[in-house]
PDB file of C-alpha atoms and ligand atoms in Angstrom:
ATOM      1  CA  UNK A  27       3.459  39.950 -10.843  1.00 76.00           C
ATOM      2  CA  UNK A  28       1.180  38.321  -8.340  1.00 89.00           C
ATOM      3  CA  UNK A  29      -0.154  39.399  -5.009  1.00 93.00           C
ATOM      4  CA  UNK A  30       0.740  36.845  -2.325  1.00 96.00           C
ATOM      5  CA  UNK A  31      -1.061  35.856   0.862  1.00 97.00           C
ATOM      6  CA  UNK A  32       0.446  37.359   4.024  1.00 98.00           C
ATOM      7  CA  UNK A  33       0.767  34.878   6.892  1.00 98.00           C
ATOM      8  CA  UNK A  34      -0.508  36.010  10.282  1.00 98.00           C
ATOM      9  CA  UNK A  35       0.965  35.664  13.778  1.00 96.00           C
ATOM     10  CA  UNK A  36       0.467  32.128  15.054  1.00 96.00           C
ATOM     11  CA  UNK A  37       1.627  30.593  11.769  1.00 98.00           C
ATOM     12  CA  UNK A  38       4.752  28.537  12.578  1.00 98.00           C
ATOM     13  CA  UNK A  39       6.441  29.652   9.318  1.00 98.00           C
ATOM     14  CA  UNK A  40       6.942  33.097  10.882  1.00 98.00           C
ATOM     15  CA  UNK A  41       9.096  31.506  13.600  1.00 98.00           C
ATOM     16  CA  UNK A  42      11.564  29.741  11.318  1.00 98.00           C
ATOM     17  CA  UNK A  43      15.099  30.823  10.399  1.00 98.00           C
ATOM     18  CA  UNK A  44      15.397  31.546   6.665  1.00 98.00           C
ATOM     19  CA  UNK A  45      18.102  30.203   4.344  1.00 98.00           C
ATOM     20  CA  UNK A  46      20.448  32.556   2.482  1.00 98.00           C
ATOM     21  CA  UNK A  47      20.180  33.005  -1.286  1.00 98.00           C
ATOM     22  CA  UNK A  48      23.285  31.607  -3.050  1.00 96.00           C
ATOM     23  CA  UNK A  49      22.503  32.862  -6.552  1.00 96.00           C
ATOM     24  CA  UNK A  50      19.928  35.435  -7.606  1.00 97.00           C
ATOM     25  CA  UNK A  51      17.856  33.363 -10.019  1.00 97.00           C
ATOM     26  CA  UNK A  52      14.840  34.515 -12.056  1.00 97.00           C
ATOM     27  CA  UNK A  53      12.756  32.840  -9.364  1.00 97.00           C
ATOM     28  CA  UNK A  54      14.222  35.150  -6.700  1.00 98.00           C
ATOM     29  CA  UNK A  55      13.583  38.193  -8.922  1.00 98.00           C
ATOM     30  CA  UNK A  56       9.955  37.093  -9.372  1.00 98.00           C
ATOM     31  CA  UNK A  57       9.705  36.683  -5.598  1.00 98.00           C
ATOM     32  CA  UNK A  58      10.962  40.277  -5.176  1.00 98.00           C
ATOM     33  CA  UNK A  59       8.410  41.561  -7.711  1.00 98.00           C
ATOM     34  CA  UNK A  60       5.565  39.675  -6.029  1.00 98.00           C
ATOM     35  CA  UNK A  61       6.643  40.870  -2.575  1.00 98.00           C
ATOM     36  CA  UNK A  62       6.684  44.497  -3.780  1.00 98.00           C
ATOM     37  CA  UNK A  63       3.173  44.154  -5.193  1.00 98.00           C
ATOM     38  CA  UNK A  64       1.982  42.484  -1.978  1.00 98.00           C
ATOM     39  CA  UNK A  65       3.586  45.137   0.272  1.00 98.00           C
ATOM     40  CA  UNK A  66       2.071  47.992  -1.751  1.00 97.00           C
ATOM     41  CA  UNK A  67      -1.385  46.397  -1.839  1.00 97.00           C
ATOM     42  CA  UNK A  68      -1.249  46.049   1.955  1.00 97.00           C
ATOM     43  CA  UNK A  69       0.050  49.618   2.383  1.00 95.00           C
ATOM     44  CA  UNK A  70       3.101  48.379   4.294  1.00 96.00           C
ATOM     45  CA  UNK A  71       6.570  49.851   4.793  1.00 97.00           C
ATOM     46  CA  UNK A  72       8.294  46.474   4.566  1.00 98.00           C
ATOM     47  CA  UNK A  73       7.802  42.789   3.887  1.00 98.00           C
ATOM     48  CA  UNK A  74      10.033  39.778   4.509  1.00 98.00           C
ATOM     49  CA  UNK A  75       9.862  36.541   2.490  1.00 98.00           C
ATOM     50  CA  UNK A  76       8.742  34.340   5.423  1.00 98.00           C
ATOM     51  CA  UNK A  77       5.626  36.530   5.698  1.00 98.00           C
ATOM     52  CA  UNK A  78       4.577  35.161   2.307  1.00 98.00           C
ATOM     53  CA  UNK A  79       5.615  31.617   3.212  1.00 98.00           C
ATOM     54  CA  UNK A  80       9.076  31.596   1.578  1.00 98.00           C
ATOM     55  CA  UNK A  81      11.937  30.724   3.936  1.00 98.00           C
ATOM     56  CA  UNK A  82      14.653  32.686   2.136  1.00 98.00           C
ATOM     57  CA  UNK A  83      16.589  35.781   3.259  1.00 98.00           C
ATOM     58  CA  UNK A  84      14.780  38.311   1.055  1.00 98.00           C
ATOM     59  CA  UNK A  85      13.270  41.673   2.151  1.00 98.00           C
ATOM     60  CA  UNK A  86      11.580  44.629   0.471  1.00 98.00           C
ATOM     61  CA  UNK A  87      11.159  48.044   2.099  1.00 98.00           C
ATOM     62  CA  UNK A  88       9.559  51.216   0.782  1.00 98.00           C
ATOM     63  CA  UNK A  89       9.523  54.520   2.636  1.00 96.00           C
ATOM     64  CA  UNK A  90       8.367  57.949   1.421  1.00 93.00           C
ATOM     65  CA  UNK A  91      11.891  59.398   1.752  1.00 92.00           C
ATOM     66  CA  UNK A  92      14.104  56.567   0.498  1.00 94.00           C
ATOM     67  CA  UNK A  93      11.819  54.862  -2.023  1.00 96.00           C
ATOM     68  CA  UNK A  94      12.042  51.156  -2.789  1.00 98.00           C
ATOM     69  CA  UNK A  95      14.869  49.061  -1.320  1.00 98.00           C
ATOM     70  CA  UNK A  96      15.416  45.384  -2.160  1.00 98.00           C
ATOM     71  CA  UNK A  97      17.637  43.362   0.179  1.00 98.00           C
ATOM     72  CA  UNK A  98      18.926  39.837  -0.409  1.00 98.00           C
ATOM     73  CA  UNK A  99      20.853  38.225   2.478  1.00 98.00           C
ATOM     74  CA  UNK A 100      20.816  41.488   4.490  1.00 98.00           C
ATOM     75  CA  UNK A 101      23.105  41.772   7.515  1.00 98.00           C
ATOM     76  CA  UNK A 102      23.410  44.619  10.007  1.00 98.00           C
ATOM     77  CA  UNK A 103      27.084  45.619   9.972  1.00 98.00           C
ATOM     78  CA  UNK A 104      26.860  48.763  12.135  1.00 98.00           C
ATOM     79  CA  UNK A 105      24.356  50.543  14.329  1.00 98.00           C
ATOM     80  CA  UNK A 106      24.275  53.464  16.758  1.00 98.00           C
ATOM     81  CA  UNK A 107      21.932  55.568  18.852  1.00 98.00           C
ATOM     82  CA  UNK A 108      18.493  54.631  20.052  1.00 98.00           C
ATOM     83  CA  UNK A 109      14.882  55.409  19.182  1.00 98.00           C
ATOM     84  CA  UNK A 110      11.702  54.531  21.034  1.00 97.00           C
ATOM     85  CA  UNK A 111       8.733  54.499  18.663  1.00 95.00           C
ATOM     86  CA  UNK A 112       5.594  52.795  17.434  1.00 95.00           C
ATOM     87  CA  UNK A 113       5.907  49.663  15.369  1.00 96.00           C
ATOM     88  CA  UNK A 114       3.395  47.548  13.448  1.00 96.00           C
ATOM     89  CA  UNK A 115       3.550  44.485  11.212  1.00 98.00           C
ATOM     90  CA  UNK A 116       1.476  43.231   8.265  1.00 98.00           C
ATOM     91  CA  UNK A 117       1.438  39.815   9.964  1.00 98.00           C
ATOM     92  CA  UNK A 118      -0.054  41.333  13.148  1.00 97.00           C
ATOM     93  CA  UNK A 119      -2.961  43.430  11.819  1.00 94.00           C
ATOM     94  CA  UNK A 120      -4.691  45.974  14.028  1.00 92.00           C
ATOM     95  CA  UNK A 121      -2.030  45.989  16.735  1.00 95.00           C
ATOM     96  CA  UNK A 122       0.852  48.312  17.520  1.00 96.00           C
ATOM     97  CA  UNK A 123       3.680  48.266  19.995  1.00 96.00           C
ATOM     98  CA  UNK A 124       6.370  50.516  21.377  1.00 97.00           C
ATOM     99  CA  UNK A 125       9.894  49.276  20.703  1.00 97.00           C
ATOM    100  CA  UNK A 126      13.456  50.429  21.251  1.00 98.00           C
ATOM    101  CA  UNK A 127      15.624  50.200  18.143  1.00 98.00           C
ATOM    102  CA  UNK A 128      18.913  51.787  17.041  1.00 98.00           C
ATOM    103  CA  UNK A 129      18.539  55.249  15.451  1.00 98.00           C
ATOM    104  CA  UNK A 130      21.089  54.548  12.695  1.00 98.00           C
ATOM    105  CA  UNK A 131      21.625  51.171  11.029  1.00 98.00           C
ATOM    106  CA  UNK A 132      23.965  50.130   8.213  1.00 98.00           C
ATOM    107  CA  UNK A 133      23.068  46.998   6.263  1.00 98.00           C
ATOM    108  CA  UNK A 134      25.131  44.982   3.787  1.00 98.00           C
ATOM    109  CA  UNK A 135      23.071  43.070   1.248  1.00 98.00           C
ATOM    110  CA  UNK A 136      22.883  41.889  -2.342  1.00 98.00           C
ATOM    111  CA  UNK A 137      20.715  43.540  -4.973  1.00 98.00           C
ATOM    112  CA  UNK A 138      18.742  41.727  -7.693  1.00 97.00           C
ATOM    113  CA  UNK A 139      21.825  41.726  -9.941  1.00 97.00           C
ATOM    114  CA  UNK A 140      23.744  39.805  -7.288  1.00 97.00           C
ATOM    115  CA  UNK A 141      25.937  42.815  -6.410  1.00 98.00           C
ATOM    116  CA  UNK A 142      26.852  43.526  -2.797  1.00 98.00           C
ATOM    117  CA  UNK A 143      26.099  47.016  -1.458  1.00 98.00           C
ATOM    118  CA  UNK A 144      25.913  48.872   1.850  1.00 98.00           C
ATOM    119  CA  UNK A 145      23.059  51.168   2.832  1.00 98.00           C
ATOM    120  CA  UNK A 146      22.610  53.313   5.944  1.00 98.00           C
ATOM    121  CA  UNK A 147      19.222  54.375   7.269  1.00 97.00           C
ATOM    122  CA  UNK A 148      18.041  56.507  10.168  1.00 97.00           C
ATOM    123  CA  UNK A 149      14.736  56.720  12.001  1.00 97.00           C
ATOM    124  CA  UNK A 150      11.950  54.875  10.180  1.00 97.00           C
ATOM    125  CA  UNK A 151      14.343  53.173   7.764  1.00 98.00           C
ATOM    126  CA  UNK A 152      16.659  51.998  10.562  1.00 98.00           C
ATOM    127  CA  UNK A 153      13.630  50.560  12.343  1.00 98.00           C
ATOM    128  CA  UNK A 154      12.441  48.856   9.145  1.00 98.00           C
ATOM    129  CA  UNK A 155      15.878  47.264   8.599  1.00 98.00           C
ATOM    130  CA  UNK A 156      15.810  45.795  12.119  1.00 98.00           C
ATOM    131  CA  UNK A 157      12.171  44.690  11.909  1.00 98.00           C
ATOM    132  CA  UNK A 158      12.511  42.932   8.528  1.00 98.00           C
ATOM    133  CA  UNK A 159      15.863  41.287   9.278  1.00 98.00           C
ATOM    134  CA  UNK A 160      14.374  39.985  12.552  1.00 98.00           C
ATOM    135  CA  UNK A 161      11.673  38.273  10.436  1.00 98.00           C
ATOM    136  CA  UNK A 162      14.427  36.308   8.646  1.00 98.00           C
ATOM    137  CA  UNK A 163      15.440  34.855  12.021  1.00 98.00           C
ATOM    138  CA  UNK A 164      11.897  34.012  13.091  1.00 98.00           C
ATOM    139  CA  UNK A 165      11.558  37.030  15.382  1.00 98.00           C
ATOM    140  CA  UNK A 166       8.566  39.376  15.648  1.00 98.00           C
ATOM    141  CA  UNK A 167       8.534  42.872  17.134  1.00 98.00           C
ATOM    142  CA  UNK A 168       6.066  41.668  19.768  1.00 96.00           C
ATOM    143  CA  UNK A 169       8.993  39.704  21.266  1.00 96.00           C
ATOM    144  CA  UNK A 170      10.730  42.953  22.224  1.00 95.00           C
ATOM    145  CA  UNK A 171       7.850  45.438  22.549  1.00 96.00           C
ATOM    146  CA  UNK A 172       7.838  47.456  25.748  1.00 94.00           C
ATOM    147  CA  UNK A 173       4.063  47.773  25.496  1.00 93.00           C
ATOM    148  CA  UNK A 174       1.338  46.754  23.036  1.00 92.00           C
ATOM    149  CA  UNK A 175      -1.939  48.369  22.070  1.00 88.00           C
ATOM    150  CA  UNK A 176      -4.787  47.897  19.590  1.00 85.00           C
ATOM    151  CA  UNK A 177      -5.773  50.148  16.629  1.00 69.00           C
TER     152      UNK A 177
HETATM  153 ZN1  LIG B 210       6.681  42.539  10.160  1.00 87.25          ZN
END
């Protein structure tokens, strides 16, 4: 595994739309492993492939309650409720913002074996699903933040 460099806001790569993964190759599995190592080293809750300069639809998330979740080609297939909370991003260090996101989100994705699965998250996990999938479409939480603050 290798720790990758995390791109920061202002880098045009973060604004690009990522391509889907057709087949889960060893290269994609290595990307997942490297993204996990990078996310953990940065103490983050989630990381999307464009943040490490790879324009593919690949996401990793790790929360205290749900553990590690790997998502390939994730799509939101259902959502409900609303939460207003604090949000940060490894590509926007030292800043935080208040966002409105759904309280419950169901995602359909592929795992590293190429199998399709559905997963539902609430609260922090629902927010992470939205935040990371936005990255795959070149969107940052600062685009929708109601207010921003430092530290
Ligand atoms: Zn982010």
